[in-house]
XYZ file of C-alpha atoms in Angstrom:
667
model
C -25.718 57.746 -94.540
C -27.799 58.888 -91.632
C -28.211 56.352 -88.759
C -31.182 54.069 -88.761
C -33.008 54.881 -85.573
C -35.079 51.714 -85.798
C -31.918 49.519 -85.904
C -30.343 51.403 -82.990
C -33.429 50.824 -80.849
C -33.438 47.107 -81.551
C -29.727 46.841 -80.609
C -30.347 48.614 -77.318
C -33.175 46.298 -76.459
C -31.038 43.210 -77.158
C -28.186 44.606 -75.057
C -30.468 45.271 -72.135
C -31.879 41.767 -72.369
C -28.368 40.293 -72.356
C -27.383 42.376 -69.335
C -30.526 41.336 -67.475
C -29.873 37.687 -68.307
C -26.273 38.001 -67.108
C -27.424 39.590 -63.851
C -29.943 36.788 -63.371
C -27.235 34.183 -63.858
C -24.929 36.010 -61.428
C -27.697 36.263 -58.834
C -28.534 32.589 -59.255
C -24.889 31.589 -58.807
C -24.517 33.874 -55.784
C -27.621 32.387 -54.187
C -26.282 28.877 -54.721
C -22.915 29.811 -53.198
C -24.597 31.441 -50.221
C -26.843 28.433 -49.698
C -23.884 26.070 -49.977
C -21.903 28.159 -47.487
C -24.787 28.133 -45.079
C -25.148 24.384 -45.471
C -21.405 23.900 -44.889
C -21.475 26.042 -41.751
C -24.498 24.160 -40.439
C -22.783 20.835 -41.110
C -19.634 21.976 -39.333
C -21.663 23.223 -36.371
C -23.533 19.914 -36.106
C -20.288 17.939 -36.375
C -18.608 20.011 -33.673
C -21.590 19.704 -31.355
C -21.588 15.934 -31.872
C -17.839 15.824 -31.219
C -18.132 17.792 -27.992
C -21.045 15.668 -26.826
C -19.167 12.412 -27.467
C -16.167 13.735 -25.564
C -18.522 14.808 -22.777
C -19.697 11.200 -22.465
C -16.103 10.017 -22.126
C -15.413 12.759 -19.576
C -18.395 11.584 -17.551
C -16.831 8.128 -17.299
C -13.515 9.711 -16.285
C -15.269 11.616 -13.511
C -16.726 8.378 -12.181
C -13.334 6.690 -12.240
C -11.783 9.613 -10.400
C -14.535 9.511 -7.780
C -14.150 5.745 -7.323
C -10.390 6.050 -6.788
C -10.845 8.833 -4.239
C -13.521 6.856 -2.406
C -11.386 3.716 -2.222
C -8.340 5.695 -1.078
C -10.437 7.053 1.814
C -11.847 3.638 2.748
C -11.689 2.850 6.464
C -13.033 -0.221 8.177
C -14.299 0.182 11.729
C -11.937 -1.144 14.392
C -14.717 -3.559 15.350
C -14.593 -5.257 11.924
C -13.877 -8.964 12.413
C -12.267 -11.636 10.275
C -15.603 -13.539 9.862
C -17.284 -10.358 8.620
C -14.630 -9.730 5.978
C -14.615 -13.369 4.913
C -18.398 -13.250 4.520
C -18.070 -10.107 2.389
C -15.389 -11.712 0.201
C -17.574 -14.791 -0.240
C -20.432 -12.479 -1.284
C -18.211 -10.979 -4.018
C -18.299 -14.461 -5.524
C -22.009 -14.997 -4.871
C -21.180 -17.557 -2.149
C -22.551 -17.905 1.354
C -19.095 -18.814 2.732
C -15.526 -19.210 1.523
C -14.352 -22.614 0.273
C -12.487 -24.671 2.871
C -8.737 -25.125 2.727
C -7.845 -21.997 0.734
C -4.107 -21.417 0.404
C -2.263 -18.225 -0.467
C -2.492 -17.741 -4.229
C -5.650 -19.831 -4.644
C -8.471 -18.440 -6.786
C -11.611 -18.095 -4.682
C -13.838 -17.652 -7.730
C -13.698 -16.645 -11.399
C -15.859 -13.693 -12.449
C -14.623 -13.122 -16.015
C -17.476 -15.226 -17.435
C -20.095 -13.177 -15.601
C -21.149 -10.420 -18.090
C -22.772 -8.214 -15.453
C -19.735 -8.224 -13.149
C -20.806 -7.466 -9.577
C -24.168 -6.031 -10.590
C -27.358 -7.726 -9.401
C -31.052 -7.123 -9.977
C -31.452 -7.234 -6.194
C -31.337 -3.606 -4.911
C -29.668 -4.969 -1.755
C -26.895 -6.447 -3.903
C -24.669 -8.333 -1.413
C -21.767 -8.555 -3.894
C -20.730 -4.992 -3.002
C -21.033 -5.440 0.778
C -17.302 -5.036 1.356
C -17.292 -1.658 -0.428
C -20.331 -0.562 1.553
C -18.609 -1.553 4.778
C -15.453 0.426 3.978
C -16.785 3.627 2.356
C -19.398 5.645 4.221
C -21.654 8.602 3.358
C -19.069 11.126 4.577
C -16.574 9.846 1.980
C -19.190 10.280 -0.772
C -19.902 13.808 0.438
C -16.184 14.599 0.204
C -16.225 13.825 -3.556
C -19.279 16.002 -4.173
C -22.062 13.464 -3.581
C -23.696 14.662 -0.351
C -26.548 13.071 1.575
C -26.351 9.715 -0.206
C -28.484 6.885 1.100
C -27.338 3.298 1.533
C -29.314 2.397 -1.590
C -27.616 5.119 -3.651
C -24.139 4.097 -2.538
C -24.873 0.455 -3.230
C -26.109 1.435 -6.712
C -22.918 3.435 -7.341
C -20.684 0.428 -6.650
C -22.978 -1.978 -8.529
C -22.801 0.239 -11.610
C -19.064 0.875 -11.265
C -18.274 -2.874 -11.371
C -21.018 -3.795 -13.861
C -18.759 -5.727 -16.239
C -19.301 -6.075 -19.970
C -23.020 -5.410 -19.627
C -22.185 -2.064 -18.086
C -24.427 0.842 -17.305
C -25.688 3.384 -19.848
C -24.520 6.932 -19.190
C -26.578 8.821 -21.771
C -27.151 12.553 -21.914
C -27.291 15.687 -24.025
C -25.150 18.761 -24.628
C -26.121 21.845 -26.656
C -28.751 20.037 -28.657
C -26.596 16.945 -29.245
C -27.227 13.601 -27.580
C -24.518 11.174 -26.485
C -24.474 7.525 -25.401
C -21.768 5.597 -23.566
C -21.855 2.278 -21.729
C -19.315 1.635 -19.018
C -18.405 -0.820 -16.259
C -15.221 -2.118 -14.641
C -14.875 -5.828 -15.421
C -14.159 -8.150 -12.456
C -11.977 -11.129 -13.406
C -11.423 -13.150 -10.227
C -11.071 -13.106 -6.448
C -7.763 -14.433 -5.081
C -6.491 -15.223 -1.585
C -3.603 -12.748 -1.660
C -1.986 -13.526 1.701
C -2.638 -15.229 4.998
C -4.695 -12.168 5.951
C -5.882 -10.721 2.681
C -7.863 -11.083 -0.525
C -7.858 -9.212 -3.810
C -10.412 -8.579 -6.535
C -8.686 -8.431 -9.916
C -10.513 -6.364 -12.531
C -10.002 -4.834 -15.971
C -10.451 -1.198 -16.930
C -12.020 -1.213 -20.417
C -11.649 1.377 -23.143
C -14.509 3.858 -23.424
C -16.524 4.149 -26.629
C -18.880 7.112 -26.803
C -21.108 8.169 -29.682
C -23.116 11.352 -30.243
C -25.550 12.819 -32.787
C -26.464 16.392 -33.643
C -28.801 17.327 -36.508
C -27.983 14.105 -38.303
C -24.206 14.385 -37.872
C -22.631 11.557 -35.830
C -19.289 11.340 -34.040
C -17.734 8.372 -32.279
C -14.909 8.700 -29.740
C -12.748 5.890 -28.349
C -10.534 6.572 -25.331
C -8.079 3.964 -24.099
C -7.658 3.083 -20.421
C -4.342 4.086 -18.880
C -4.158 0.882 -16.789
C -5.819 -2.218 -18.185
C -5.597 -4.448 -15.074
C -5.914 -3.394 -11.429
C -6.544 -5.035 -8.071
C -8.747 -4.120 -5.138
C -6.829 -5.377 -2.088
C -8.669 -6.112 1.181
C -6.342 -7.144 3.964
C -4.970 -6.770 7.434
C -1.663 -5.232 6.382
C 1.634 -6.686 7.483
C 3.615 -4.511 9.842
C 6.932 -5.559 8.309
C 7.074 -2.693 5.731
C 8.039 -0.070 8.330
C 11.420 1.489 8.930
C 9.966 2.672 12.245
C 6.527 2.259 13.789
C 5.632 3.523 17.260
C 2.322 3.240 19.026
C 3.452 5.528 21.865
C 6.171 7.968 20.779
C 7.689 7.858 24.283
C 10.236 5.699 26.079
C 7.646 4.391 28.542
C 4.326 5.103 30.179
C 6.151 7.073 32.858
C 7.880 9.232 30.245
C 4.576 9.836 28.512
C 3.033 10.927 31.792
C 5.844 13.463 32.238
C 5.613 14.600 28.607
C 9.190 13.550 27.848
C 8.957 12.761 24.142
C 11.496 11.257 21.768
C 12.931 13.774 19.304
C 13.936 13.333 15.692
C 17.070 15.363 15.022
C 19.457 16.075 12.164
C 21.038 12.678 12.944
C 17.695 10.981 12.112
C 17.921 9.359 8.672
C 15.120 6.930 7.769
C 14.877 5.519 4.248
C 11.568 3.656 4.619
C 8.029 4.309 5.900
C 7.744 5.874 9.360
C 4.511 5.922 11.392
C 3.372 6.895 14.852
C -0.081 6.714 16.365
C 0.783 9.882 18.302
C 2.787 13.008 17.385
C 6.355 13.345 16.173
C 8.790 15.598 18.018
C 11.159 17.313 15.596
C 14.226 19.533 15.936
C 16.896 20.211 13.341
C 16.656 18.638 9.903
C 15.717 14.939 10.092
C 15.499 13.175 6.737
C 12.743 10.752 5.753
C 13.225 8.894 2.487
C 9.896 7.044 2.730
C 6.289 7.968 3.421
C 5.650 9.478 6.857
C 2.308 9.154 8.677
C 0.972 10.273 12.039
C -2.405 9.362 13.543
C -2.303 12.394 15.842
C -3.462 10.812 19.103
C -2.566 13.158 22.009
C -0.362 11.973 24.856
C -2.157 9.912 27.457
C -5.143 9.159 25.223
C -4.288 5.691 23.918
C -6.587 3.322 25.771
C -7.545 -0.330 25.529
C -11.129 -1.011 24.599
C -13.086 -4.174 23.796
C -11.469 -4.374 20.364
C -7.944 -3.475 21.466
C -5.907 -0.263 21.747
C -7.453 2.885 20.316
C -7.352 6.650 20.683
C -9.920 7.775 23.241
C -10.339 11.239 21.714
C -10.501 12.785 18.279
C -7.176 12.970 16.469
C -5.284 16.283 16.544
C -3.214 16.384 13.332
C 0.148 18.102 13.757
C 3.618 17.781 15.262
C 5.856 19.253 17.941
C 8.343 21.509 16.164
C 11.133 22.907 18.313
C 9.166 22.071 21.440
C 5.919 23.756 20.337
C 2.900 21.898 18.997
C 1.890 23.139 15.542
C -1.341 21.930 13.981
C -1.162 20.648 10.419
C -3.487 23.409 9.198
C -1.209 26.168 10.503
C 2.162 24.755 9.430
C 4.287 27.209 7.479
C 4.961 27.385 4.606
C 2.769 24.257 4.258
C 2.129 20.924 5.929
C 4.440 19.053 3.525
C 7.475 21.233 4.276
C 6.930 22.739 7.731
C 9.535 25.006 9.254
C 9.637 26.598 12.668
C 12.570 28.569 14.047
C 13.329 29.973 17.443
C 13.341 33.720 17.993
C 15.952 35.349 15.798
C 15.777 32.600 13.185
C 18.033 30.170 15.031
C 17.388 26.568 15.961
C 15.045 25.756 13.097
C 13.005 22.562 12.782
C 12.913 21.804 9.036
C 12.171 18.110 8.419
C 12.722 16.729 4.929
C 9.839 14.557 3.694
C 11.018 13.053 0.412
C 7.813 11.080 -0.169
C 5.325 13.260 1.642
C 3.675 13.213 5.059
C 0.123 12.553 6.232
C -0.647 14.155 9.603
C -4.139 12.613 9.775
C -3.489 8.923 9.100
C -5.659 6.151 10.564
C -4.788 4.743 13.975
C -3.138 1.345 13.476
C -3.621 -1.303 16.145
C -0.697 -3.514 17.096
C -1.396 -7.171 17.905
C -0.943 -8.102 21.555
C -0.383 -11.839 21.227
C 1.273 -14.356 18.972
C -1.671 -16.692 18.512
C -1.328 -16.619 14.714
C 2.347 -17.571 14.904
C 1.660 -20.244 17.539
C -0.948 -21.850 15.298
C 1.387 -21.840 12.291
C 4.286 -23.203 14.366
C 2.191 -26.135 15.579
C 1.037 -27.006 12.087
C 4.260 -26.525 10.146
C 6.992 -24.855 12.170
C 8.826 -25.258 15.471
C 6.737 -24.793 18.624
C 8.336 -24.623 22.090
C 5.777 -24.404 24.922
C 7.807 -22.637 27.649
C 10.983 -20.629 28.206
C 14.115 -21.090 26.130
C 17.517 -20.813 27.774
C 19.321 -20.364 24.474
C 18.352 -20.285 20.809
C 21.031 -20.377 18.127
C 20.411 -19.490 14.485
C 23.356 -19.902 12.150
C 24.527 -21.154 8.790
C 26.158 -24.562 9.004
C 26.983 -27.699 7.055
C 25.408 -31.156 7.320
C 26.686 -33.998 5.161
C 28.474 -31.529 2.935
C 25.366 -29.403 2.324
C 24.778 -25.821 3.476
C 21.905 -25.743 5.964
C 20.137 -23.380 8.319
C 20.923 -24.545 11.832
C 18.264 -24.113 14.563
C 19.434 -25.202 18.004
C 17.496 -24.560 21.205
C 17.947 -25.468 24.842
C 15.046 -25.589 27.302
C 14.806 -26.392 31.022
C 14.080 -30.041 31.770
C 13.248 -32.041 34.906
C 16.764 -33.461 34.964
C 18.551 -30.440 33.513
C 18.696 -28.513 30.239
C 17.555 -30.330 27.079
C 18.976 -29.347 23.687
C 17.353 -29.979 20.297
C 19.395 -29.533 17.121
C 17.599 -29.075 13.799
C 18.863 -28.398 10.295
C 16.789 -26.891 7.470
C 17.860 -27.916 3.991
C 17.329 -26.085 0.728
C 14.519 -28.551 -0.061
C 12.489 -27.057 2.820
C 12.580 -30.100 5.117
C 13.979 -30.526 8.634
C 16.572 -32.954 9.907
C 17.185 -33.839 13.566
C 20.493 -34.702 15.237
C 19.696 -37.987 17.001
C 21.211 -39.138 20.266
C 23.514 -41.461 18.301
C 25.117 -38.462 16.623
C 23.473 -39.099 13.239
C 21.285 -36.679 11.275
C 17.851 -38.134 10.544
C 14.515 -36.901 9.292
C 12.730 -34.705 11.884
C 9.161 -35.907 12.354
C 6.904 -33.265 13.929
C 4.729 -34.348 16.848
C 1.315 -32.844 17.770
C 2.843 -30.945 20.711
C 5.459 -29.313 18.456
C 8.391 -31.514 19.439
C 10.352 -33.724 17.018
C 11.520 -37.302 16.875
C 13.584 -39.230 14.291
C 11.378 -40.322 11.424
C 9.943 -38.909 8.212
C 11.356 -35.457 7.468
C 8.818 -32.661 8.073
C 8.455 -29.589 5.918
C 9.094 -26.245 7.577
C 7.065 -23.059 7.096
C 9.660 -20.778 8.702
C 7.884 -20.049 12.018
C 9.434 -20.620 15.452
C 7.152 -19.966 18.421
C 8.238 -19.802 22.068
C 5.528 -19.840 24.717
C 7.724 -17.996 27.240
C 10.865 -15.898 26.934
C 14.105 -16.357 25.009
C 16.931 -15.634 27.444
C 19.702 -15.780 24.858
C 19.286 -15.466 21.081
C 22.545 -15.598 19.153
C 24.257 -16.742 15.978
C 26.066 -19.643 17.645
C 29.618 -20.183 16.405
C 29.025 -17.514 13.714
C 28.167 -14.770 16.179
C 31.334 -12.736 15.747
C 31.082 -12.210 11.996
C 29.382 -15.140 10.241
C 25.799 -15.416 8.995
C 22.885 -16.225 11.267
C 20.455 -16.713 8.374
C 21.553 -18.665 5.338
C 20.816 -17.382 1.846
C 17.706 -19.519 1.259
C 16.054 -19.251 4.691
C 13.076 -17.134 5.716
C 12.437 -17.204 9.487
C 10.094 -15.631 12.017
C 10.795 -16.035 15.730
C 7.785 -15.156 17.882
C 7.801 -15.347 21.686
C 5.224 -14.531 24.331
C 7.848 -12.882 26.558
C 11.153 -11.050 26.256
C 13.694 -11.877 23.575
C 17.298 -11.081 24.546
C 19.679 -10.757 21.592
C 23.297 -11.391 22.614
C 25.213 -11.319 19.309
C 25.093 -9.915 15.812
C 22.508 -11.554 13.565
C 23.546 -11.222 9.923
C 22.160 -12.403 6.611
C 24.407 -14.542 4.460
C 23.294 -12.422 1.496
C 22.048 -9.016 2.746
C 19.914 -6.786 0.493
C 21.611 -3.542 1.593
C 24.992 -2.391 2.845
C 26.646 0.665 4.307
C 24.718 3.561 5.787
C 22.905 6.760 4.863
C 25.232 9.740 4.433
C 24.406 13.376 5.106
C 26.142 15.447 2.444
C 27.709 18.852 2.936
C 24.778 20.615 1.232
C 22.263 18.995 3.586
C 21.065 16.375 1.111
C 21.207 12.663 1.940
C 22.672 9.778 -0.043
C 20.807 6.620 1.018
C 22.630 3.394 1.740
C 22.815 1.218 -1.385
C 20.233 -1.576 -1.615
C 21.219 -3.327 -4.825
C 20.598 -6.951 -3.895
C 16.814 -7.079 -3.682
C 16.471 -10.548 -5.204
C 18.027 -12.184 -2.158
C 15.754 -14.505 -0.193
C 17.156 -14.614 3.357
C 14.991 -12.732 5.850
C 14.356 -12.767 9.596
C 11.533 -11.465 11.769
C 11.779 -11.253 15.582
C 8.557 -10.596 17.515
C 7.905 -10.331 21.252
C 4.152 -10.298 21.811
C 4.037 -9.241 25.466
C 7.620 -8.311 26.324
C 10.619 -6.432 24.964
C 13.224 -7.159 22.346
C 16.406 -6.410 24.295
C 19.789 -5.820 22.679
C 22.253 -6.977 25.353
C 25.152 -4.612 24.692
C 27.552 -6.195 27.190
C 27.407 -9.435 25.169
C 26.945 -7.946 21.693
C 30.046 -5.764 21.835
C 30.961 -2.823 19.635
C 29.148 -1.942 16.390
C 26.876 -5.013 16.170
C 24.867 -5.802 13.036
C 21.208 -6.846 13.176
C 19.610 -7.942 9.926
C 15.955 -8.407 10.826
C 12.552 -6.814 11.273
C 12.196 -6.353 15.054
C 8.824 -5.983 16.776
C 7.530 -5.589 20.338
C 3.739 -5.660 20.487
C 3.339 -4.309 24.023
C 6.902 -3.330 24.962
C 9.862 -1.821 23.129
C 12.893 -2.676 21.042
C 15.645 -1.303 23.254
C 19.252 -1.552 24.359
C 19.694 -3.074 27.795
C 21.420 -0.633 30.176
C 21.531 1.965 27.393
C 22.494 4.741 29.821
C 25.302 2.885 31.585
C 28.942 2.375 30.652
C 30.794 3.882 27.705
C 29.550 4.432 24.149
C 29.901 1.234 22.119
C 29.500 2.412 18.543
C 26.445 1.929 16.372
C 23.760 -0.709 15.847
C 23.790 -1.380 12.108
C 20.240 -2.475 11.343
C 19.013 -3.730 7.982
C 15.269 -4.161 8.333
C 12.872 -2.181 10.499
C 11.480 -1.668 14.007
C 7.849 -1.864 15.137
C 7.181 -1.177 18.816
C 4.600 -0.106 21.346
C 7.035 2.309 23.032
C 10.052 3.944 21.417
C 12.914 2.067 23.063
C 16.154 3.877 23.933
C 19.478 2.889 22.369
C 21.930 5.291 23.992
C 22.581 8.766 25.327
C 24.198 11.729 23.601
C 25.624 15.129 24.385
C 25.118 17.205 21.251
C 26.496 15.049 18.444
C 28.696 12.972 20.759
C 27.573 9.575 22.041
C 28.078 9.122 25.783
C 26.680 5.619 26.379
C 24.964 2.751 24.621
C 24.671 2.673 20.844
C 23.966 5.058 18.009
C 21.513 4.050 15.272
C 22.329 3.277 11.660
C 18.965 2.018 10.435
C 18.690 0.940 6.794
C 15.192 -0.065 5.743
C 14.815 -3.364 3.872
C 12.854 -2.308 0.749
C 11.940 -5.896 -0.081
C 9.163 -5.694 2.505
C 7.472 -2.966 0.459
C 7.584 -5.335 -2.500
C 5.685 -7.979 -0.535
C 8.633 -10.108 0.578
C 8.678 -10.399 4.348
C 9.305 -12.853 7.190
C 6.858 -15.771 7.076
C 3.590 -15.156 8.955
C 4.924 -11.910 10.378
C 2.339 -10.125 12.567
C -0.320 -8.029 10.905
C -2.194 -5.006 12.161
C -5.649 -5.721 13.552
C -7.179 -3.055 11.309
C -8.536 -4.132 7.933
C -7.596 -1.898 5.009
C -8.644 -1.492 1.390
C -6.438 -0.175 -1.408
C -6.144 0.003 -5.178
C -3.086 -1.814 -6.494
C -1.583 -2.099 -9.955
C -1.393 -5.273 -12.033
C 1.677 -6.389 -10.056
C -0.226 -5.826 -6.768
C 1.946 -2.836 -5.908
C 0.497 0.459 -4.650
C -1.156 2.431 -7.446
C 0.846 5.655 -7.498
C -0.952 7.322 -10.389
C -4.514 8.382 -11.159
C -7.070 5.852 -12.361
C -7.739 7.532 -15.656
C -8.467 7.406 -19.351
C -5.684 8.484 -21.666
C -6.772 11.833 -23.073
C -3.885 11.805 -25.520
C -5.264 8.817 -27.401
C -8.714 10.006 -28.456
C -9.750 8.821 -31.920
C -12.853 10.028 -33.734
C -14.836 8.944 -36.760
C -17.613 10.878 -38.485
C -20.650 9.695 -40.368
C -22.627 12.475 -42.054
C -26.113 11.055 -42.575
C -27.546 14.103 -44.436
C -28.979 13.424 -47.893
C -27.156 15.134 -50.794
C -28.763 18.307 -52.131
C -30.557 17.647 -55.439
């Protein structure tokens, strides 16, 4: 049967219609997929832009924290800054016109945790940040990338930085996204930290930043690395020094001749070392603590209206193998300088285990003991003139271990001796003329009579010189300072030490050892919870170690200081060598006193030095009312009021994000 052409035509038409319909469906589906893909890409782009913007807000806070830490680390008070000025600034932190009367160490000056705005004030001349304004100048701001700042701008920076829970808004935009973050350090309280210092305790809050881009929102939370910190404002104690020299010379005459003191391969210091001048280095001296030099040239330390200072600009550097090398030209770098003689022999290669700062601030030594005299009159032992002999030793009274303090002074009818005993309860007893121990009642002039037992703050002040300081019957080998006693002996004149002075419970033992490979094994200091400590301070004389009385290899457990003179060995260059002075503590002196003479590595007279630094002083434990520098300093400290040895930062490894897509669903 022949094909029906009419039927074939109808079938073709239907097929074409079906194909066209199928193509239309495919095109419709493809268009939907393309539109959905485009929408997904747009959403992802908006989300990423919001994420980056939120993180940018957190990074902006981090930049401010980094700048604040750098600014505070560069803080320097003028040498003319006075105690009343600092006290007025501390009072202003609290919104007070003056500090409360009768503050004791550890007392809270004011509580700021309930103040939402922290240190911020509506007043553009906000006095609450005066102490920061006094310590950080425009040059410091320029050094962190903020040049030409005005007083008003710097005051605003600190007001915003410590703006508490209210905080300051740091809003901005990035690639079409906007972000918002509010931030402010949160002051908690102001505390009297020491006899010469205050601290502002504050919290570092977490940062919460949010951002939006084309309806997409991201929120970022970044935790603070340190939650509690302290801003410390103080005249620092001089006790935490293994060695401190104002003039790095034996005497003014030596300085005039340019005869410096050299550190050699025998020099092993485990604690901080500072000079206001330049170090002289040969061989391979080892420094286990931080080393600082103020760089004042020889002959340029002068006395001005506010005390000793450097008369010219500092010249950072050191004398290496007899040649001065500036810090900027030290090779291979200023942290590991090396200079050899021609032919590569006789190299100066000091080892700085904890770094060196060749451009440190000049630190003024006190020149009198007025602080110690005041404390001795109010709660210690005050002796107005010279002392023939002063004995410090551990003894027993009525079966109890005590700290004996016995002193003999000239009298109109001959020497007069006073015998005191300090008990573990912190009170003094007096040996009466009848041979009985009775309570020692302090008199206004500093003397004692039998009566009510007085408390003792640890300070002994002598208005003249101490001709003979010794450990009494314990001088040969027994303790001079009992395990519970903390003592500071301050004298206007010379202090002559005639015997070993040992702790009953020393924090360290032994000596530093140079190993065959050139490394150093420090002396062990494994007893840092012990409480016995001694400070010896001559304000206007010398601390003299009388070798003819002290004998061979004496031990001195104390922090020794001479404000205008030196800590030295009497007749150091006469007679035979007599071993080594075994010091546990530190030395602070105006001139670098001599201990002995040497030929190469062989001692020819006097004593050698085995100096072991007492690390407890770096932890804040030191002789009572030990002298402080006259310079005020500012520093960031951790929650335990120890130096902050890490960046003030946000923890980048703990970023958390949440998203909230606010776009309406496609119908």
